[in-house]
Coordinates of C-alpha atoms in Angstrom, one line a residue:
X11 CA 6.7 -3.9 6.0
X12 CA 8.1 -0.8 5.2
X13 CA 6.2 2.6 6.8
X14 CA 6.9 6.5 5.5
X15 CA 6.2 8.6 8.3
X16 CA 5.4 11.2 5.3
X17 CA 2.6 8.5 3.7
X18 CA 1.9 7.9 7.4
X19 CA 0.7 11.3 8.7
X20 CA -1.7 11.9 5.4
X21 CA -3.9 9.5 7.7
X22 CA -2.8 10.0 11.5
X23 CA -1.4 13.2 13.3
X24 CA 1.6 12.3 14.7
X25 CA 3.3 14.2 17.1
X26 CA 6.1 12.1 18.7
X27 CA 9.4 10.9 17.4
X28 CA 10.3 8.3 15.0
X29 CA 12.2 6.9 18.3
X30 CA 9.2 7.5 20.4
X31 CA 6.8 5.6 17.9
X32 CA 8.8 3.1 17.3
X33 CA 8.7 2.3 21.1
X34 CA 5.3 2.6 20.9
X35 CA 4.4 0.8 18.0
X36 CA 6.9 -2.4 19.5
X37 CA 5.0 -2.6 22.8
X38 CA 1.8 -3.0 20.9
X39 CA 3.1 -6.1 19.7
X40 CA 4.2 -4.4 16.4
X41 CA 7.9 -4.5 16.2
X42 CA 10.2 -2.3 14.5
X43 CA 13.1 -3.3 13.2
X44 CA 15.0 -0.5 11.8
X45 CA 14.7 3.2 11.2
X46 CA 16.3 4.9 8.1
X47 CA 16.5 8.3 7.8
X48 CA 15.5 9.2 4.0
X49 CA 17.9 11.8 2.5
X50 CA 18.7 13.2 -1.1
X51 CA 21.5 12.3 -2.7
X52 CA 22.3 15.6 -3.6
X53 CA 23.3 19.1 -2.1
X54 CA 22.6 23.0 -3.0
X55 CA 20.2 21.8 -6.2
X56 CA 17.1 24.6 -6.5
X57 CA 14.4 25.1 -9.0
X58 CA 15.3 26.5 -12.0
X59 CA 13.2 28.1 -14.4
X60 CA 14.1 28.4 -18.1
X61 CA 13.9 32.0 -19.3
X62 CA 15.4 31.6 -22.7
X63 CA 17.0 28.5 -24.6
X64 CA 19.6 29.8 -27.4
X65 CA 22.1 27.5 -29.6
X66 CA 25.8 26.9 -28.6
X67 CA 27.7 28.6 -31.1
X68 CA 30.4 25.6 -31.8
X69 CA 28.2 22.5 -31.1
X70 CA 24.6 21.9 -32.5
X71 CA 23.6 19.3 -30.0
X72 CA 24.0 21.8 -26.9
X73 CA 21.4 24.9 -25.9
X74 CA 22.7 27.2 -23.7
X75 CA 19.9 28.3 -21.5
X76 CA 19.3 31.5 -19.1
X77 CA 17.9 30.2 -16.1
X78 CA 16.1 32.5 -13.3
X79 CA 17.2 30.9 -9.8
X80 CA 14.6 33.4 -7.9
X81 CA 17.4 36.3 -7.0
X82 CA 19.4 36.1 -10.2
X83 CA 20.0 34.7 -13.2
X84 CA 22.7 31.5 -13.9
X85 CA 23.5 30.9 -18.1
X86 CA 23.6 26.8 -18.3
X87 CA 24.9 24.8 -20.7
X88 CA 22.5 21.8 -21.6
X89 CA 22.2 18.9 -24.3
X90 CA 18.9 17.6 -23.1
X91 CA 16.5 17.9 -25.5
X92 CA 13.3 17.8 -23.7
X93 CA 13.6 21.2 -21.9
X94 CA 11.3 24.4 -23.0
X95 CA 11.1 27.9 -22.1
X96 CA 9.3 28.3 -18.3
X97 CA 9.9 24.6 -17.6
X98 CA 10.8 24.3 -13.9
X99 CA 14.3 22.3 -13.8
X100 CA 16.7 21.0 -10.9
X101 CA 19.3 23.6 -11.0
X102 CA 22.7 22.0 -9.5
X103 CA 24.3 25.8 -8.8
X104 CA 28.1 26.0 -8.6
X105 CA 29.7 24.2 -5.9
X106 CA 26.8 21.7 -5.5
X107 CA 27.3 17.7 -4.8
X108 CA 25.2 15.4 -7.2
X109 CA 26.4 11.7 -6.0
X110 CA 29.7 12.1 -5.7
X111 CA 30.3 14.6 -8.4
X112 CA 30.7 18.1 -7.5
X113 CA 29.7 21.2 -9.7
X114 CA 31.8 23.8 -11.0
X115 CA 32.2 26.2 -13.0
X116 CA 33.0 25.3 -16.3
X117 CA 33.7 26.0 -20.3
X118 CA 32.3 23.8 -22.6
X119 CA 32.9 24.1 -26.0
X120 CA 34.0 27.9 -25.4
X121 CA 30.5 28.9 -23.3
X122 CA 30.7 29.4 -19.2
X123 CA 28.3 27.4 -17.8
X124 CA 27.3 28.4 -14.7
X125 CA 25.8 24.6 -13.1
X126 CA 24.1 22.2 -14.3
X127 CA 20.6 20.7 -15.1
X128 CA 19.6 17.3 -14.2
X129 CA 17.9 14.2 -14.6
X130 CA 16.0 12.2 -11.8
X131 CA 18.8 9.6 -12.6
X132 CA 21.4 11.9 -12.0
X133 CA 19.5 13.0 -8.7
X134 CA 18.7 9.6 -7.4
X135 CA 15.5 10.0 -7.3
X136 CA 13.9 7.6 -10.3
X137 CA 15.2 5.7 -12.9
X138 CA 14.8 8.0 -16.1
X139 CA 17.8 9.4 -17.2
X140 CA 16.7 10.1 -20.7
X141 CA 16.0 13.9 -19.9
X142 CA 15.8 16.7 -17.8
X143 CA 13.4 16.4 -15.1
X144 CA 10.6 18.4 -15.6
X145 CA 8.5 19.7 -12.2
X146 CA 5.6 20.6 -12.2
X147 CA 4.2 23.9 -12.4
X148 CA 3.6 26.4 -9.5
X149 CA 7.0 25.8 -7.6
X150 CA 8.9 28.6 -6.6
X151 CA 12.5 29.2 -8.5
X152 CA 15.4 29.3 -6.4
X153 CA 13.5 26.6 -3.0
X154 CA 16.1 24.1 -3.1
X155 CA 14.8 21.0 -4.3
X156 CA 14.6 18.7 -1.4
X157 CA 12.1 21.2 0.4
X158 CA 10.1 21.8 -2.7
X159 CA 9.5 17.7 -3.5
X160 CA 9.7 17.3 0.5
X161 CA 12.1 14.7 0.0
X162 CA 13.6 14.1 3.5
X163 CA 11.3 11.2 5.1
X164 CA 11.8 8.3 8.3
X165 CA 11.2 5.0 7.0
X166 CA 10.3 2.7 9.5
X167 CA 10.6 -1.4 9.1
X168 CA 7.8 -3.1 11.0
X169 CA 7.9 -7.2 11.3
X170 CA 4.1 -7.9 11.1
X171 CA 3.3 -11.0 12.8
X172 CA 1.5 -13.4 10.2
X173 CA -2.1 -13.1 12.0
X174 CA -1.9 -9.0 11.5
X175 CA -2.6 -8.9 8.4
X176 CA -4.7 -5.9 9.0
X177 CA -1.3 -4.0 9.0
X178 CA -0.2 -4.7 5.9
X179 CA -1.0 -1.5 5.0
X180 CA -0.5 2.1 5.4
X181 CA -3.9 2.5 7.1
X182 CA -4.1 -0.6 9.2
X183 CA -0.6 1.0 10.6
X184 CA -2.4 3.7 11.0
X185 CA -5.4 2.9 13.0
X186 CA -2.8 1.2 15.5
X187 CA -1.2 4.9 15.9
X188 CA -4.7 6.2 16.2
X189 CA -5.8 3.8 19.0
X190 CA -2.6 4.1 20.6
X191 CA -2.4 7.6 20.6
X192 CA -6.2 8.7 20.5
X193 CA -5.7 10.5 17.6
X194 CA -8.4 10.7 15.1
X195 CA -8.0 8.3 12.0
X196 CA -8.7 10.0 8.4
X197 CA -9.5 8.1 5.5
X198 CA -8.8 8.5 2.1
X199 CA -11.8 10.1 0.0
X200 CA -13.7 8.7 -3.0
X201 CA -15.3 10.1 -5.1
X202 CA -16.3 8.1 -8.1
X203 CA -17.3 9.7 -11.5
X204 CA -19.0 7.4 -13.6
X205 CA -19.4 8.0 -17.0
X206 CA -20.3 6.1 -20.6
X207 CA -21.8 2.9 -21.4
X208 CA -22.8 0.1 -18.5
X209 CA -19.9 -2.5 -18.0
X210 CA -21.9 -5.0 -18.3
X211 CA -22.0 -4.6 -22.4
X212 CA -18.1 -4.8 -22.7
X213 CA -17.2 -7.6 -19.8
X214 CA -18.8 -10.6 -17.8
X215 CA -17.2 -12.7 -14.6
X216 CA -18.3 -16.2 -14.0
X217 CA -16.6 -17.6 -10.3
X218 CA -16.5 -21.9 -11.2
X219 CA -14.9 -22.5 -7.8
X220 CA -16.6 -19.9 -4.8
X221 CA -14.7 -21.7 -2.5
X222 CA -11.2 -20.8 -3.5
X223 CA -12.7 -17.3 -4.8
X224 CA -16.2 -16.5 -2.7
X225 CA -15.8 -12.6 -3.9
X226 CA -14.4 -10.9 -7.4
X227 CA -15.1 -7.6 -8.2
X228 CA -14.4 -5.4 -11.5
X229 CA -14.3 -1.9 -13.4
X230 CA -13.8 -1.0 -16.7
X231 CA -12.1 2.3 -17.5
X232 CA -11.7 3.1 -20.9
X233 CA -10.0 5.5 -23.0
X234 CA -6.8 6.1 -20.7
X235 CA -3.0 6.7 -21.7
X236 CA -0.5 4.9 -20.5
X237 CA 2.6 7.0 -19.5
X238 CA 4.7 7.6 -16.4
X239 CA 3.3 8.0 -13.1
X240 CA 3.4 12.0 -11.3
X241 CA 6.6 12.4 -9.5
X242 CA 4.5 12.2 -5.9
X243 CA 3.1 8.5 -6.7
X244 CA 7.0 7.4 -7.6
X245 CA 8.0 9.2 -4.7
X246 CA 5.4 6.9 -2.6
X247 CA 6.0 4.1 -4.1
X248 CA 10.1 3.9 -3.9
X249 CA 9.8 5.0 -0.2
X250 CA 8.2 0.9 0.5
X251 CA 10.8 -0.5 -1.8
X252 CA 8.5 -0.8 -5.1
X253 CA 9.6 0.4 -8.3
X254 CA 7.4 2.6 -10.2
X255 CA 6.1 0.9 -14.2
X256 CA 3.4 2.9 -15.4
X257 CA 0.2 5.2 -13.8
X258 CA -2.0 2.2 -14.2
X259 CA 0.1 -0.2 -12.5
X260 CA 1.6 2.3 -9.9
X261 CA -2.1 2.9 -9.0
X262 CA -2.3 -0.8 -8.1
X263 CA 0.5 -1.2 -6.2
X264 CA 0.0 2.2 -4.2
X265 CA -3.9 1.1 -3.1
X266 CA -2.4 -2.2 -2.1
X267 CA -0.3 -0.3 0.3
X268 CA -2.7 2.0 0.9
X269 CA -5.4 -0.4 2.2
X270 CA -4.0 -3.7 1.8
X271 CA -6.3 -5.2 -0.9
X272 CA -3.9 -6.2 -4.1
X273 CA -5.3 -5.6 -7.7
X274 CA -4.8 -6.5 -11.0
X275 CA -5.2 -4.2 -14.2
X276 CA -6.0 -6.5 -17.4
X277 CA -5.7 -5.1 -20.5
X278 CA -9.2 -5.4 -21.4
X279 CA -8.6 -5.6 -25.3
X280 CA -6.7 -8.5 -24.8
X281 CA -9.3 -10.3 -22.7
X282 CA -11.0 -12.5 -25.1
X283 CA -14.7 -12.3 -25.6
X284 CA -14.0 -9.4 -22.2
X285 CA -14.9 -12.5 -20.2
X286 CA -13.3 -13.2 -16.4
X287 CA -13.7 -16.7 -15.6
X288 CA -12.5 -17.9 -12.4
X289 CA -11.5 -21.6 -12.3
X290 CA -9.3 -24.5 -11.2
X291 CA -5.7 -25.4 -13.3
X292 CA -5.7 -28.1 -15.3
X293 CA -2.5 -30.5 -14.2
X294 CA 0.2 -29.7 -16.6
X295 CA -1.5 -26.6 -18.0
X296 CA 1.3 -23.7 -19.1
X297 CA 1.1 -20.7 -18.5
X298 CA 4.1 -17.5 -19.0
X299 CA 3.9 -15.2 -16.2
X300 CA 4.7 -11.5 -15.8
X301 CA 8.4 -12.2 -14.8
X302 CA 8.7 -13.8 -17.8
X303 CA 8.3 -17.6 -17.0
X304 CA 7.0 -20.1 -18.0
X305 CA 5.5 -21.8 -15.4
X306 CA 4.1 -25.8 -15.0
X307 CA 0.9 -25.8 -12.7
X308 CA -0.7 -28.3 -10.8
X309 CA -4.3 -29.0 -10.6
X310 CA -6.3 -27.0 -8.1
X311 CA -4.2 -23.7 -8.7
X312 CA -6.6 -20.7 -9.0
X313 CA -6.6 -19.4 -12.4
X314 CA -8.1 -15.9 -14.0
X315 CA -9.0 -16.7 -17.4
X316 CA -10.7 -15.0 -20.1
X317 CA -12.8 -17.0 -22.9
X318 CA -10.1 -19.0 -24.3
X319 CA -7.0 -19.1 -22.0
X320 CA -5.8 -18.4 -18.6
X321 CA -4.4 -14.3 -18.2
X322 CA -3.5 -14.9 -14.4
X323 CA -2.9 -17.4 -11.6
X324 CA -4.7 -15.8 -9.0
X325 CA -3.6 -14.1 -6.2
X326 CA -0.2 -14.0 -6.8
X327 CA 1.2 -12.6 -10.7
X328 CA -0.7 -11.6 -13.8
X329 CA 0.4 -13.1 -17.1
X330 CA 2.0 -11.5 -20.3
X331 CA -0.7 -11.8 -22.3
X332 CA -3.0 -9.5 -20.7
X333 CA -0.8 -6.9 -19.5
X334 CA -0.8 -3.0 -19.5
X335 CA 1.8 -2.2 -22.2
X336 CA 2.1 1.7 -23.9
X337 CA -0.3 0.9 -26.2
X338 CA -3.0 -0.2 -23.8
X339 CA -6.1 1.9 -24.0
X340 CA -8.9 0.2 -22.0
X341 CA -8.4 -1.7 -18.8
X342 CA -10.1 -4.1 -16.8
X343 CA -9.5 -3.6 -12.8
X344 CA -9.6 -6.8 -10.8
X345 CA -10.4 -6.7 -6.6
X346 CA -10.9 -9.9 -5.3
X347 CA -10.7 -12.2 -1.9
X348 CA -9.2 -15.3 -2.4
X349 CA -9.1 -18.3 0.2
X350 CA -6.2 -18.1 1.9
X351 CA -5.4 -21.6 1.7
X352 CA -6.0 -21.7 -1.7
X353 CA -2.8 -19.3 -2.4
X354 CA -0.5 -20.3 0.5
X355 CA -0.5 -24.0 -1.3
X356 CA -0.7 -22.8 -4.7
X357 CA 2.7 -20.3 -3.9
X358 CA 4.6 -22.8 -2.5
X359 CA 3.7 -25.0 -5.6
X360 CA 5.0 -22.9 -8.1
X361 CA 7.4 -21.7 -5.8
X362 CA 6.8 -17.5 -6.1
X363 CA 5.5 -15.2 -4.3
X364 CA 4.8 -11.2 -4.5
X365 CA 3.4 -8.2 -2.4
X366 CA 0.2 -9.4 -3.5
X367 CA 0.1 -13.3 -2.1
X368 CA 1.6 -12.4 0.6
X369 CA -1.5 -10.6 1.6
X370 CA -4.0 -12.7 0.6
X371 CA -2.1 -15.5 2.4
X372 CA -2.9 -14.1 5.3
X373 CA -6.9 -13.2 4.8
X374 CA -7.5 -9.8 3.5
X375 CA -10.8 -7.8 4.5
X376 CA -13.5 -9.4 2.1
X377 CA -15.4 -6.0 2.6
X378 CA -12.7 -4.1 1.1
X379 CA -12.6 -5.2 -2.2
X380 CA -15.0 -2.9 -3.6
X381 CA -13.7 -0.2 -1.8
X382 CA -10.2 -0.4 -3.1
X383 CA -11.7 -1.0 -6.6
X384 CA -13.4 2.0 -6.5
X385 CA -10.2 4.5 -4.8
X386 CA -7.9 2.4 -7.7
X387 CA -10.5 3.2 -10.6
X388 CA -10.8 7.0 -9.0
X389 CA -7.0 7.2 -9.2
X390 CA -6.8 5.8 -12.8
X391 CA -9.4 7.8 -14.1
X392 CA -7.3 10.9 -12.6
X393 CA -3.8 10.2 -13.7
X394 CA -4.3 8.1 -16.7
X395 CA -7.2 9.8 -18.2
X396 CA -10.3 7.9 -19.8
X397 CA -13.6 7.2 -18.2
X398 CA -14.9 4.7 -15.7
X399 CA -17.9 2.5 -17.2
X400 CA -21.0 2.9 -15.1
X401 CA -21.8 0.2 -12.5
X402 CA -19.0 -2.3 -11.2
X403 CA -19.1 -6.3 -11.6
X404 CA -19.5 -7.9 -8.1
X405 CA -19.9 -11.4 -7.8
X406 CA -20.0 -12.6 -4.6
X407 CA -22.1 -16.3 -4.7
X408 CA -20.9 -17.0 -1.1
X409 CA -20.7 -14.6 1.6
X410 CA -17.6 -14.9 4.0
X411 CA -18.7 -15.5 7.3
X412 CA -18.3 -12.8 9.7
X413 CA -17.0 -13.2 13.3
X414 CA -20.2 -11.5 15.9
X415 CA -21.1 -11.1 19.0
X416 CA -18.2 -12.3 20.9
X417 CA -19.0 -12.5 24.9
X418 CA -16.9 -10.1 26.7
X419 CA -17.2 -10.6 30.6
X420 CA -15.2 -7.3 32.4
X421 CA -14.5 -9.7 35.8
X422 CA -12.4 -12.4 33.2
X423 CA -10.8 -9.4 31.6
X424 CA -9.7 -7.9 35.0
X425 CA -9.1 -11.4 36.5
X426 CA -6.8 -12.4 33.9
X427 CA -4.9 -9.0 33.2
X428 CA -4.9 -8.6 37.0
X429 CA -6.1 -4.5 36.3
X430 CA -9.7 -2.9 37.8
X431 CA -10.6 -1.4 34.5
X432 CA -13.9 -0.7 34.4
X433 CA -16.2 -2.1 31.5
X434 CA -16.4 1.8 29.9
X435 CA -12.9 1.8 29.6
X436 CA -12.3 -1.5 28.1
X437 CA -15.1 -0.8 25.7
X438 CA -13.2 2.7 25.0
X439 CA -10.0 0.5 24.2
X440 CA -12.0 -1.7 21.5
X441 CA -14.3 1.2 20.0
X442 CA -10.9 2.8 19.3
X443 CA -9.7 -0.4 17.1
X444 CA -13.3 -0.1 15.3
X445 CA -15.1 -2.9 17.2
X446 CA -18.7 -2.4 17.6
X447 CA -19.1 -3.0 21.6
X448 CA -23.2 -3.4 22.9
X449 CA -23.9 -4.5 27.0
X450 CA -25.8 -7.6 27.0
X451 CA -29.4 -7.0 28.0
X452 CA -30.1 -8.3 31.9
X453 CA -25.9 -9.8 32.2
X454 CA -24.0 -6.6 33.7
X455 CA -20.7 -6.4 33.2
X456 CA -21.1 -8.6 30.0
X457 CA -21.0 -7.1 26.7
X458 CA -21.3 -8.6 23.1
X459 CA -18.3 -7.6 20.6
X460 CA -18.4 -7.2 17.0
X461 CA -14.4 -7.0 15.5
X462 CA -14.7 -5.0 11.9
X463 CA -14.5 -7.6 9.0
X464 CA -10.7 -6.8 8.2
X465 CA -9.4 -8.0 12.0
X466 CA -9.8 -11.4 11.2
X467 CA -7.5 -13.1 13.9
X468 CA -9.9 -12.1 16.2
X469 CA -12.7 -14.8 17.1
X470 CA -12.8 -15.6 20.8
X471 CA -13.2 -13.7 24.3
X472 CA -9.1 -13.9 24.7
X473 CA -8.2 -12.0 21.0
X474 CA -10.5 -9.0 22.6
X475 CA -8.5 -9.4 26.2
X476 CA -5.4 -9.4 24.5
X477 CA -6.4 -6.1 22.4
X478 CA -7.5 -4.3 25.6
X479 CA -3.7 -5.0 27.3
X480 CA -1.9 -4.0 24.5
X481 CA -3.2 -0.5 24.1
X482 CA -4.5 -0.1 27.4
X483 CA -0.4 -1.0 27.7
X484 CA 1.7 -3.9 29.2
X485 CA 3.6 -1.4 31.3
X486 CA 0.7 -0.4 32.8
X487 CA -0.3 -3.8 34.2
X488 CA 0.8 -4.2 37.9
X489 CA 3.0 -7.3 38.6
X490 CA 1.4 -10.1 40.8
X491 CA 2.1 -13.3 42.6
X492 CA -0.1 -16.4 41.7
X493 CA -1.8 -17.7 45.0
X494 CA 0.1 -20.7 46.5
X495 CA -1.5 -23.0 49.4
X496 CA 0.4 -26.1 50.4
X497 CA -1.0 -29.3 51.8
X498 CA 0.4 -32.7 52.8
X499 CA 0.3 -35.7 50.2
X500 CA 1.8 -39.0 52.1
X501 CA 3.9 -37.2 54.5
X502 CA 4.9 -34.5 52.4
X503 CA 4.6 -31.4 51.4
X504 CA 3.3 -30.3 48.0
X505 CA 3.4 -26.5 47.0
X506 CA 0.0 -25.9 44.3
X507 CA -0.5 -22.9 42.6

């Protein structure tokens, strides 16, 4: 799991070093395997803004462009035909590295040309080389670049244990650097604008198997425009090793990272009849995935279908023929829970796997689903235009049962921490991780524990005594000697702990 300590701090303040957090992070039982320091691939490149584009006397293809760099003026030769008059641009000034290449002076086709613009290709910082990148407005000519995009970040490479699934996710990282730190935690806001027609006159879902799929959740957002994501999602999104696709899909992946609920965006125009139905694999059914295979499945894998064929196998890749392409103009948003077991079998099936099954393998929060429906739609609505159909679909025919009212006695968490904590302290410890702690009425020194839905490794008095040591802190815990009494069996003696 990779972390941005830029991403991080949107939702925690933090105040130590990468070095110190890491430490901090690895005695919690969260351990980091790497730090990367995140740097441009570039040198002396500042924002640029185009005063005047003229035409290069000997070549028609080439502008020659006056740009402002803040406290002068540089004259730049250019054959990009994308730029403008007052477009910001990445000015590489003379003498600047871009990769390997360094900038001069030069004369091209009989014109000085005093730098160079560039491309995000050319930077290193996406993949589109087919133009100039173009910032966005209100920047400031002549900051160099990597200040203005705030480029520079720590990357930090955390092995999550497979019952944390919790901190799969910026935010469940997050609330461990709260609690650990006794910071305050800030989530992200939502607020949801919902306008048009009801869903429920465009799209149904029907779940034929609750047991593999007790919860599914949908919105319908229509009229939006498919295009490339704003340079601060790509940014996000390439800092955790995911490549940006589009502003619907981006939005997907960076709410899965956000809050560790994966989603799907259907094309809705493609789903037939607008219909979700939720059902086994038929043994031998075909079905062409995302990745562009075909792929053989097995009864009992988990399939999203519409009203005539399968769009999805569930939980771990959409299919081609129901996804977001240029042309897409209406889309249905998928947020589900999935059994665990269900997708763990059906992945090592098929043999795949993705960001996605890898998080529901592991048991996602079933009470996040329509909160990370709603942030996604929010998001899609923002960047990709269009309107979000009032009311979302929730079908959830069986609830997931909830872990409650676990027993926490304070003399079996001192006895077997050896510690004298007192009950308000342990109780601090746990209200920091979100657990709901209450004293048991007429016991003293008992309380009852309620873990939040999304910690679910935690079911028994030992998952809370554990949770207590490892933020109160193993380093903290005093070292002590079992008790040892020795008595004589047939003659000898016989050592007992």
């Amino acid at each position: 799991m990779l972390i941005s300590l830029k991403w991080l701090n949107d939702y925690v303040d933090i105040e130590m070093s990468a070095d110190e957090l890491a430490h901090t992070l690895t005695m919690a039982g969260l351990e980091v395997e790497s730090i990367s320091e995140k740097k441009p691939a570039f040198s002396q490149v500042v924002i640029g803004k185009i005063i005047t584009i003229g035409h290069h006397p000997e070549a028609d293809h080439l502008s020659v462009c006056v740009i402002s760099t803040g406290e002068g003026k540089a004259k730049v030769v250019c054959g990009a035909g994308n730029i403008y008059e007052g477009a910001l641009v990445p000015l590489a000034t003379v003498g600047a590295m871009v990769g390997s290449a360094r900038i001069e002076r030069s004369l091209i086709r009989g014109v000085e040309s005093d730098g160079m613009l560039c491309s995000e290709a050319e930077l290193g910082i996406g993949e589109d080389h087919s133009g100039i990148l173009i910032l966005e407005d209100g920047l400031t000519p002549g900051v160099p670049l990597e200040k203005a995009l705030d480029l520079e970040d720590t990357i930090l490479e955390i092995s999550v244990t497979p019952n944390r699934s919790d901190c799969l996710s910026m935010i469940g990282i997050a609330r461990e650097v709260a609690a650990l730190t006794g910071k305050t935690l800030r989530y992200s806001a939502t607020n949801l604008k919902e306008e048009g027609p009801d869903i429920n006159l465009f799209a149904s879902v029907a779940i034929d198997d609750p047991e593999l799929c007790p919860r599914y959740a949908a919105r319908l957002i229509r009229g939006v425009k498919v295009g490339p994501s704003p340079y601060w999602l790509r940014k996000r999104l390439a800092a955790v090793g995911l490549r940006p696709i589009n502003n619907v899909v981006d939005v997907t992946n960076y709410v899965m990272m956000e809050l560790g609920q994966p989603l799907h965006a259907f094309d809705h125009n493609q789903l037939s009849g607008g219909r979700i139905v939720v059902r086994g694999a038929k043994d031998g059914e075909l079905f062409l995935t995302l990745d562009g295979k075909e792929r053989v499945l097995k009864q009992g894998t988990l399939m999203i279908c519409d009203a005539d064929k399968p769009v999805a196998i569930a939980g771990i890749m959409g299919g081609m023929n129901s996804e977001v392409q240029d042309a897409t103009d209406s889309i249905l948003l998928e947020s589900a829970y999935f059994s665990p077991l269900s997708i763990r079998r059906s992945a090592k099936w098929l043999a795949m796997t993705s960001d996605a099954s890898f998080r529901f393998e592991r048991g996602i929060d079933p009470e996040g689903v329509t909160i990370a429906l709603d942030r996604a739609a929010q998001l899609i609505a923002e960047l990709a235009g269009g309107s979000i159909c009032l009311n979302l679909i929730d079908r959830y025919p069986r609830e997931i049962a909830k872990t409650v009212n676990i027993l926490m006695r304070e003399s079996r968490v001192n006895q077997l921490l050896g510690t004298q904590m007192s009950g308000d302290e342990m109780a601090a410890i746990l209200n920091s991780l979100e657990m709901k702690v209450t004293p048991q009425t007429g016991r003293e020194g008992c309380y009852l524990v309620t873990p939040p839905s999304y910690r679910v490794d935690i079911t028994r008095e030992t998952d809370l005594i554990e949770e207590i040591a490892r933020i109160y802190g193993y380093d903290k815990i005093g070292t002590t000697l079992p008790n040892v009494f020795s008595l004589t069996v047939k003659g000898s003696m016989q050592s007992l702990v």
